[in-house]
mmCIF file of C-alpha atoms in Angstrom:
data_model
loop_
_atom_site.group_PDB
_atom_site.id
_atom_site.type_symbol
_atom_site.label_atom_id
_atom_site.label_comp_id
_atom_site.label_asym_id
_atom_site.label_seq_id
_atom_site.Cartn_x
_atom_site.Cartn_y
_atom_site.Cartn_z
ATOM 1 C CA MET J 1 119.803 91.634 72.905
ATOM 2 C CA LYS J 2 121.869 91.973 76.052
ATOM 3 C CA ILE J 3 119.518 93.225 78.755
ATOM 4 C CA LEU J 4 120.051 94.293 82.354
ATOM 5 C CA VAL J 5 116.985 93.619 84.504
ATOM 6 C CA ILE J 6 117.122 95.678 87.700
ATOM 7 C CA GLY J 7 114.994 93.990 90.344
ATOM 8 C CA ALA J 8 115.388 90.494 88.923
ATOM 9 C CA HIS J 9 114.397 88.845 92.204
ATOM 10 C CA GLY J 10 111.039 90.614 92.344
ATOM 11 C CA ASN J 11 107.776 88.936 91.414
ATOM 12 C CA VAL J 12 107.734 90.424 87.919
ATOM 13 C CA GLY J 13 111.513 90.326 87.563
ATOM 14 C CA GLN J 14 111.807 86.599 88.151
ATOM 15 C CA LYS J 15 109.266 85.904 85.430
ATOM 16 C CA LEU J 16 110.804 88.436 83.075
ATOM 17 C CA ILE J 17 114.340 87.058 83.124
ATOM 18 C CA ARG J 18 113.060 83.591 82.224
ATOM 19 C CA ILE J 19 110.922 84.931 79.372
ATOM 20 C CA LEU J 20 113.845 86.929 77.988
ATOM 21 C CA SER J 21 116.128 83.918 78.203
ATOM 22 C CA ALA J 22 113.578 81.703 76.450
ATOM 23 C CA GLN J 23 113.395 84.134 73.543
ATOM 24 C CA GLY J 24 117.161 84.120 73.167
ATOM 25 C CA ASP J 25 118.198 87.302 74.936
ATOM 26 C CA GLN J 26 121.222 87.436 77.213
ATOM 27 C CA VAL J 27 120.171 88.647 80.649
ATOM 28 C CA LEU J 28 122.117 90.276 83.437
ATOM 29 C CA ALA J 29 119.853 89.642 86.432
ATOM 30 C CA GLY J 30 120.463 92.636 88.674
ATOM 31 C CA VAL J 31 119.956 91.930 92.378
ATOM 32 C CA ARG J 32 121.370 93.289 95.615
ATOM 33 C CA ASP J 33 122.624 89.812 96.543
ATOM 34 C CA PRO J 34 123.371 87.343 93.689
ATOM 35 C CA ALA J 35 122.860 84.483 96.169
ATOM 36 C CA GLN J 36 119.138 85.181 95.785
ATOM 37 C CA LEU J 37 119.391 83.545 92.363
ATOM 38 C CA ALA J 38 121.701 80.704 93.363
ATOM 39 C CA ASP J 39 119.152 78.075 92.348
ATOM 40 C CA LEU J 40 118.777 79.515 88.870
ATOM 41 C CA HIS J 41 120.622 77.434 86.296
ATOM 42 C CA ASP J 42 120.297 79.087 82.901
ATOM 43 C CA GLU J 43 123.230 79.845 80.642
ATOM 44 C CA ASN J 44 121.481 82.955 79.283
ATOM 45 C CA ILE J 45 120.990 84.495 82.743
ATOM 46 C CA ILE J 46 123.914 85.937 84.703
ATOM 47 C CA PRO J 47 123.181 86.918 88.336
ATOM 48 C CA THR J 48 124.698 90.378 88.739
ATOM 49 C CA LYS J 49 125.223 92.363 91.930
ATOM 50 C CA PHE J 50 123.413 95.681 91.524
ATOM 51 C CA ASP J 51 123.029 97.819 94.625
ATOM 52 C CA LEU J 52 120.659 100.751 94.129
ATOM 53 C CA GLU J 53 122.224 102.564 97.073
ATOM 54 C CA GLN J 54 125.417 103.072 95.057
ATOM 55 C CA LEU J 55 126.080 106.234 93.067
ATOM 56 C CA PRO J 56 125.293 106.475 89.325
ATOM 57 C CA ASP J 57 128.957 106.425 88.278
ATOM 58 C CA THR J 58 129.387 103.079 90.051
ATOM 59 C CA LEU J 59 126.141 101.628 88.714
ATOM 60 C CA ALA J 60 127.135 102.644 85.189
ATOM 61 C CA GLN J 61 130.056 100.228 85.265
ATOM 62 C CA LYS J 62 127.563 97.342 85.277
ATOM 63 C CA MET J 63 125.826 98.756 82.186
ATOM 64 C CA ILE J 64 128.718 99.007 79.747
ATOM 65 C CA GLY J 65 127.949 97.008 76.608
ATOM 66 C CA ILE J 66 124.255 96.612 77.473
ATOM 67 C CA ASP J 67 121.590 97.050 74.771
ATOM 68 C CA ALA J 68 118.656 97.766 77.095
ATOM 69 C CA ILE J 69 117.711 98.190 80.744
ATOM 70 C CA VAL J 70 114.509 97.202 82.501
ATOM 71 C CA PHE J 71 113.772 98.744 85.887
ATOM 72 C CA THR J 72 111.301 96.611 87.822
ATOM 73 C CA ALA J 73 112.764 97.019 91.297
ATOM 74 C CA GLY J 74 110.632 97.981 94.269
ATOM 75 C CA SER J 75 111.033 98.286 98.002
ATOM 76 C CA GLY J 76 108.024 96.040 98.629
ATOM 77 C CA GLY J 77 104.902 96.535 100.673
ATOM 78 C CA LYS J 78 106.539 95.758 104.020
ATOM 79 C CA THR J 79 108.925 98.712 104.070
ATOM 80 C CA GLY J 80 108.269 102.291 105.051
ATOM 81 C CA ALA J 81 107.874 105.364 102.882
ATOM 82 C CA ASP J 82 111.559 106.204 103.322
ATOM 83 C CA LYS J 83 112.665 102.994 101.623
ATOM 84 C CA THR J 84 110.065 103.477 98.898
ATOM 85 C CA MET J 85 111.560 106.854 98.066
ATOM 86 C CA LEU J 86 115.123 105.498 98.093
ATOM 87 C CA VAL J 87 114.363 102.501 95.847
ATOM 88 C CA ASP J 88 111.299 103.258 93.707
ATOM 89 C CA LEU J 89 112.237 106.902 93.141
ATOM 90 C CA ASP J 90 115.920 107.598 93.751
ATOM 91 C CA GLY J 91 117.000 104.099 92.725
ATOM 92 C CA ALA J 92 115.110 104.492 89.459
ATOM 93 C CA VAL J 93 116.543 107.950 88.775
ATOM 94 C CA LYS J 94 120.089 106.827 89.567
ATOM 95 C CA SER J 95 119.620 103.909 87.162
ATOM 96 C CA MET J 96 118.555 106.364 84.440
ATOM 97 C CA GLN J 97 121.561 108.573 85.158
ATOM 98 C CA ALA J 98 123.834 105.534 85.086
ATOM 99 C CA ALA J 99 122.360 104.442 81.750
ATOM 100 C CA GLN J 100 123.218 107.811 80.256
ATOM 101 C CA ILE J 101 126.739 107.680 81.650
ATOM 102 C CA ALA J 102 127.204 104.196 80.156
ATOM 103 C CA GLY J 103 125.721 105.198 76.816
ATOM 104 C CA VAL J 104 122.720 102.854 77.010
ATOM 105 C CA GLN J 105 119.737 104.308 75.144
ATOM 106 C CA ARG J 106 116.872 101.857 75.743
ATOM 107 C CA PHE J 107 115.157 102.022 79.144
ATOM 108 C CA VAL J 108 111.899 100.295 80.113
ATOM 109 C CA ILE J 109 110.340 100.932 83.524
ATOM 110 C CA VAL J 110 107.449 99.199 85.257
ATOM 111 C CA SER J 111 105.312 101.923 86.815
ATOM 112 C CA ALA J 112 101.695 101.716 88.027
ATOM 113 C CA LEU J 113 98.187 102.505 86.852
ATOM 114 C CA TYR J 114 96.870 105.890 88.096
ATOM 115 C CA THR J 115 100.381 107.205 88.659
ATOM 116 C CA ASP J 116 99.475 110.432 86.887
ATOM 117 C CA ASP J 117 96.181 110.966 88.742
ATOM 118 C CA ARG J 118 96.788 112.245 92.278
ATOM 119 C CA GLN J 119 93.093 111.950 93.135
ATOM 120 C CA LYS J 120 93.572 108.174 93.107
ATOM 121 C CA TRP J 121 96.585 108.153 95.395
ATOM 122 C CA VAL J 122 94.977 106.897 98.583
ATOM 123 C CA GLY J 123 95.963 105.480 101.953
ATOM 124 C CA ASP J 124 99.295 103.811 102.553
ATOM 125 C CA MET J 125 99.963 103.635 98.797
ATOM 126 C CA ARG J 126 100.456 107.408 98.445
ATOM 127 C CA PRO J 127 104.276 107.352 98.835
ATOM 128 C CA TYR J 128 104.459 104.515 96.302
ATOM 129 C CA TYR J 129 102.441 106.463 93.733
ATOM 130 C CA ALA J 130 104.447 109.614 94.389
ATOM 131 C CA ALA J 131 107.699 107.731 93.838
ATOM 132 C CA LYS J 132 106.416 106.197 90.604
ATOM 133 C CA TYR J 133 105.075 109.527 89.345
ATOM 134 C CA TYR J 134 108.296 111.452 89.806
ATOM 135 C CA ALA J 135 110.457 108.609 88.460
ATOM 136 C CA ASP J 136 108.298 108.569 85.326
ATOM 137 C CA GLN J 137 108.514 112.347 84.970
ATOM 138 C CA TRP J 138 112.283 112.283 85.344
ATOM 139 C CA LEU J 139 112.572 109.635 82.642
ATOM 140 C CA ILE J 140 110.395 111.616 80.232
ATOM 141 C CA ASN J 141 111.612 115.137 80.899
ATOM 142 C CA GLN J 142 115.131 114.916 82.293
ATOM 143 C CA THR J 143 116.734 112.242 80.091
ATOM 144 C CA ASN J 144 117.219 111.601 76.404
ATOM 145 C CA LEU J 145 116.635 107.864 76.843
ATOM 146 C CA ASN J 146 114.487 105.850 74.465
ATOM 147 C CA TYR J 147 111.957 104.987 77.137
ATOM 148 C CA THR J 148 108.883 102.827 77.539
ATOM 149 C CA ILE J 149 106.749 103.279 80.665
ATOM 150 C CA VAL J 150 104.430 100.363 81.431
ATOM 151 C CA ARG J 151 101.660 101.149 83.928
ATOM 152 C CA PRO J 152 99.958 97.912 84.975
ATOM 153 C CA GLY J 153 96.753 97.715 86.985
ATOM 154 C CA GLY J 154 96.368 95.658 90.135
ATOM 155 C CA LEU J 155 98.920 92.847 90.049
ATOM 156 C CA THR J 156 97.779 89.249 90.546
ATOM 157 C CA ASN J 157 99.567 85.926 90.817
ATOM 158 C CA ASP J 158 97.176 84.274 88.361
ATOM 159 C CA ALA J 159 98.611 82.412 85.403
ATOM 160 C CA GLY J 160 99.127 84.732 82.475
ATOM 161 C CA THR J 161 96.687 84.510 79.596
ATOM 162 C CA GLY J 162 98.671 86.477 77.027
ATOM 163 C CA LEU J 163 95.540 88.547 76.430
ATOM 164 C CA VAL J 164 95.685 92.189 77.435
ATOM 165 C CA GLN J 165 94.272 95.673 77.022
ATOM 166 C CA ILE J 166 96.801 98.419 76.373
ATOM 167 C CA ASP J 167 95.755 102.068 76.341
ATOM 168 C CA ALA J 168 97.955 105.082 75.831
ATOM 169 C CA GLU J 169 95.228 107.630 76.505
ATOM 170 C CA GLN J 170 92.052 106.024 77.822
ATOM 171 C CA ASP J 171 91.441 105.930 81.566
ATOM 172 C CA VAL J 172 91.064 102.253 82.435
ATOM 173 C CA ALA J 173 90.541 100.162 85.551
ATOM 174 C CA GLY J 174 91.396 96.549 86.191
ATOM 175 C CA SER J 175 94.047 94.026 87.104
ATOM 176 C CA VAL J 176 96.641 91.987 85.265
ATOM 177 C CA ALA J 177 98.710 88.900 86.010
ATOM 178 C CA ARG J 178 102.355 89.538 86.832
ATOM 179 C CA GLU J 179 103.259 86.964 84.192
ATOM 180 C CA ASP J 180 101.484 89.037 81.537
ATOM 181 C CA VAL J 181 103.263 92.190 82.727
ATOM 182 C CA ALA J 182 106.565 90.382 82.226
ATOM 183 C CA LYS J 183 105.491 89.230 78.753
ATOM 184 C CA VAL J 184 104.513 92.766 77.764
ATOM 185 C CA VAL J 185 107.835 94.163 78.984
ATOM 186 C CA ALA J 186 109.740 91.481 77.073
ATOM 187 C CA ALA J 187 107.754 92.165 73.910
ATOM 188 C CA SER J 188 108.182 95.932 74.303
ATOM 189 C CA LEU J 189 111.948 95.594 74.149
ATOM 190 C CA HIS J 190 111.659 94.205 70.626
ATOM 191 C CA ASN J 191 108.848 96.414 69.327
ATOM 192 C CA SER J 192 109.627 99.874 67.947
ATOM 193 C CA LYS J 193 105.989 100.922 68.497
ATOM 194 C CA THR J 194 106.749 101.235 72.220
ATOM 195 C CA ALA J 195 109.546 103.767 71.800
ATOM 196 C CA LYS J 196 108.927 106.990 73.767
ATOM 197 C CA ARG J 197 105.536 105.669 74.851
ATOM 198 C CA VAL J 198 103.617 105.503 78.128
ATOM 199 C CA PHE J 199 100.724 103.071 78.368
ATOM 200 C CA ASN J 200 98.300 101.480 80.805
ATOM 201 C CA LEU J 201 98.053 97.694 80.980
ATOM 202 C CA ILE J 202 95.252 95.439 82.230
ATOM 203 C CA SER J 203 93.902 92.041 81.272
ATOM 204 C CA GLY J 204 91.919 92.117 78.048
ATOM 205 C CA GLU J 205 91.054 90.303 74.853
ATOM 206 C CA LYS J 206 93.924 91.091 72.468
ATOM 207 C CA SER J 207 97.199 89.290 72.061
ATOM 208 C CA ILE J 208 100.197 91.172 73.396
ATOM 209 C CA ASP J 209 101.704 91.711 69.943
ATOM 210 C CA GLU J 210 98.380 92.946 68.532
ATOM 211 C CA ALA J 211 97.854 95.341 71.435
ATOM 212 C CA LEU J 212 101.382 96.770 71.205
ATOM 213 C CA ASN J 213 101.205 97.161 67.435
ATOM 214 C CA GLU J 214 98.102 99.341 67.838
ATOM 215 C CA LEU J 215 99.969 101.931 69.901
#
């Protein structure tokens, strides 16, 4: 597959583009500044300038001929709520609109656990959860994209185990390694069971393929 990863310089994005390349996919690594990936030497990965502040019509030009899009961009914890809304919400929605303009059907987004439960939006994280919630709702209700929404628990920098718990309905709590999030996203792109699905993701005891196939 030819896949555009939006947010390829993020903690999950960097892992994801390498996993996709290793499994034989061609990757357009979308970043605001391609120099961020100057040290990356991989013939399957093409650093691609992708500025989420541009309009959907402009962003769509980078998506022509793409098989799938992964949105894993985020403003980061050091920015204010304004930037969170512009990147995590409006940037995501503009990417969805651009995908439709370009005729790309497959769209995978990395969201967050508890996004759909406002009672768990607490403290400084409230704008982040709000942005994720409304981006998810837009993807589900305002597009005709073949979506997958991955909602991981607390993200850690531990080495991935490849063992996870995936729940489409059950309310869960827990954490998951960023490496395993990237592996689940990569596997989701090639698994029809994830089409039009929203699921929670934490560390668990099942292999990624087994967990996805039970959706």
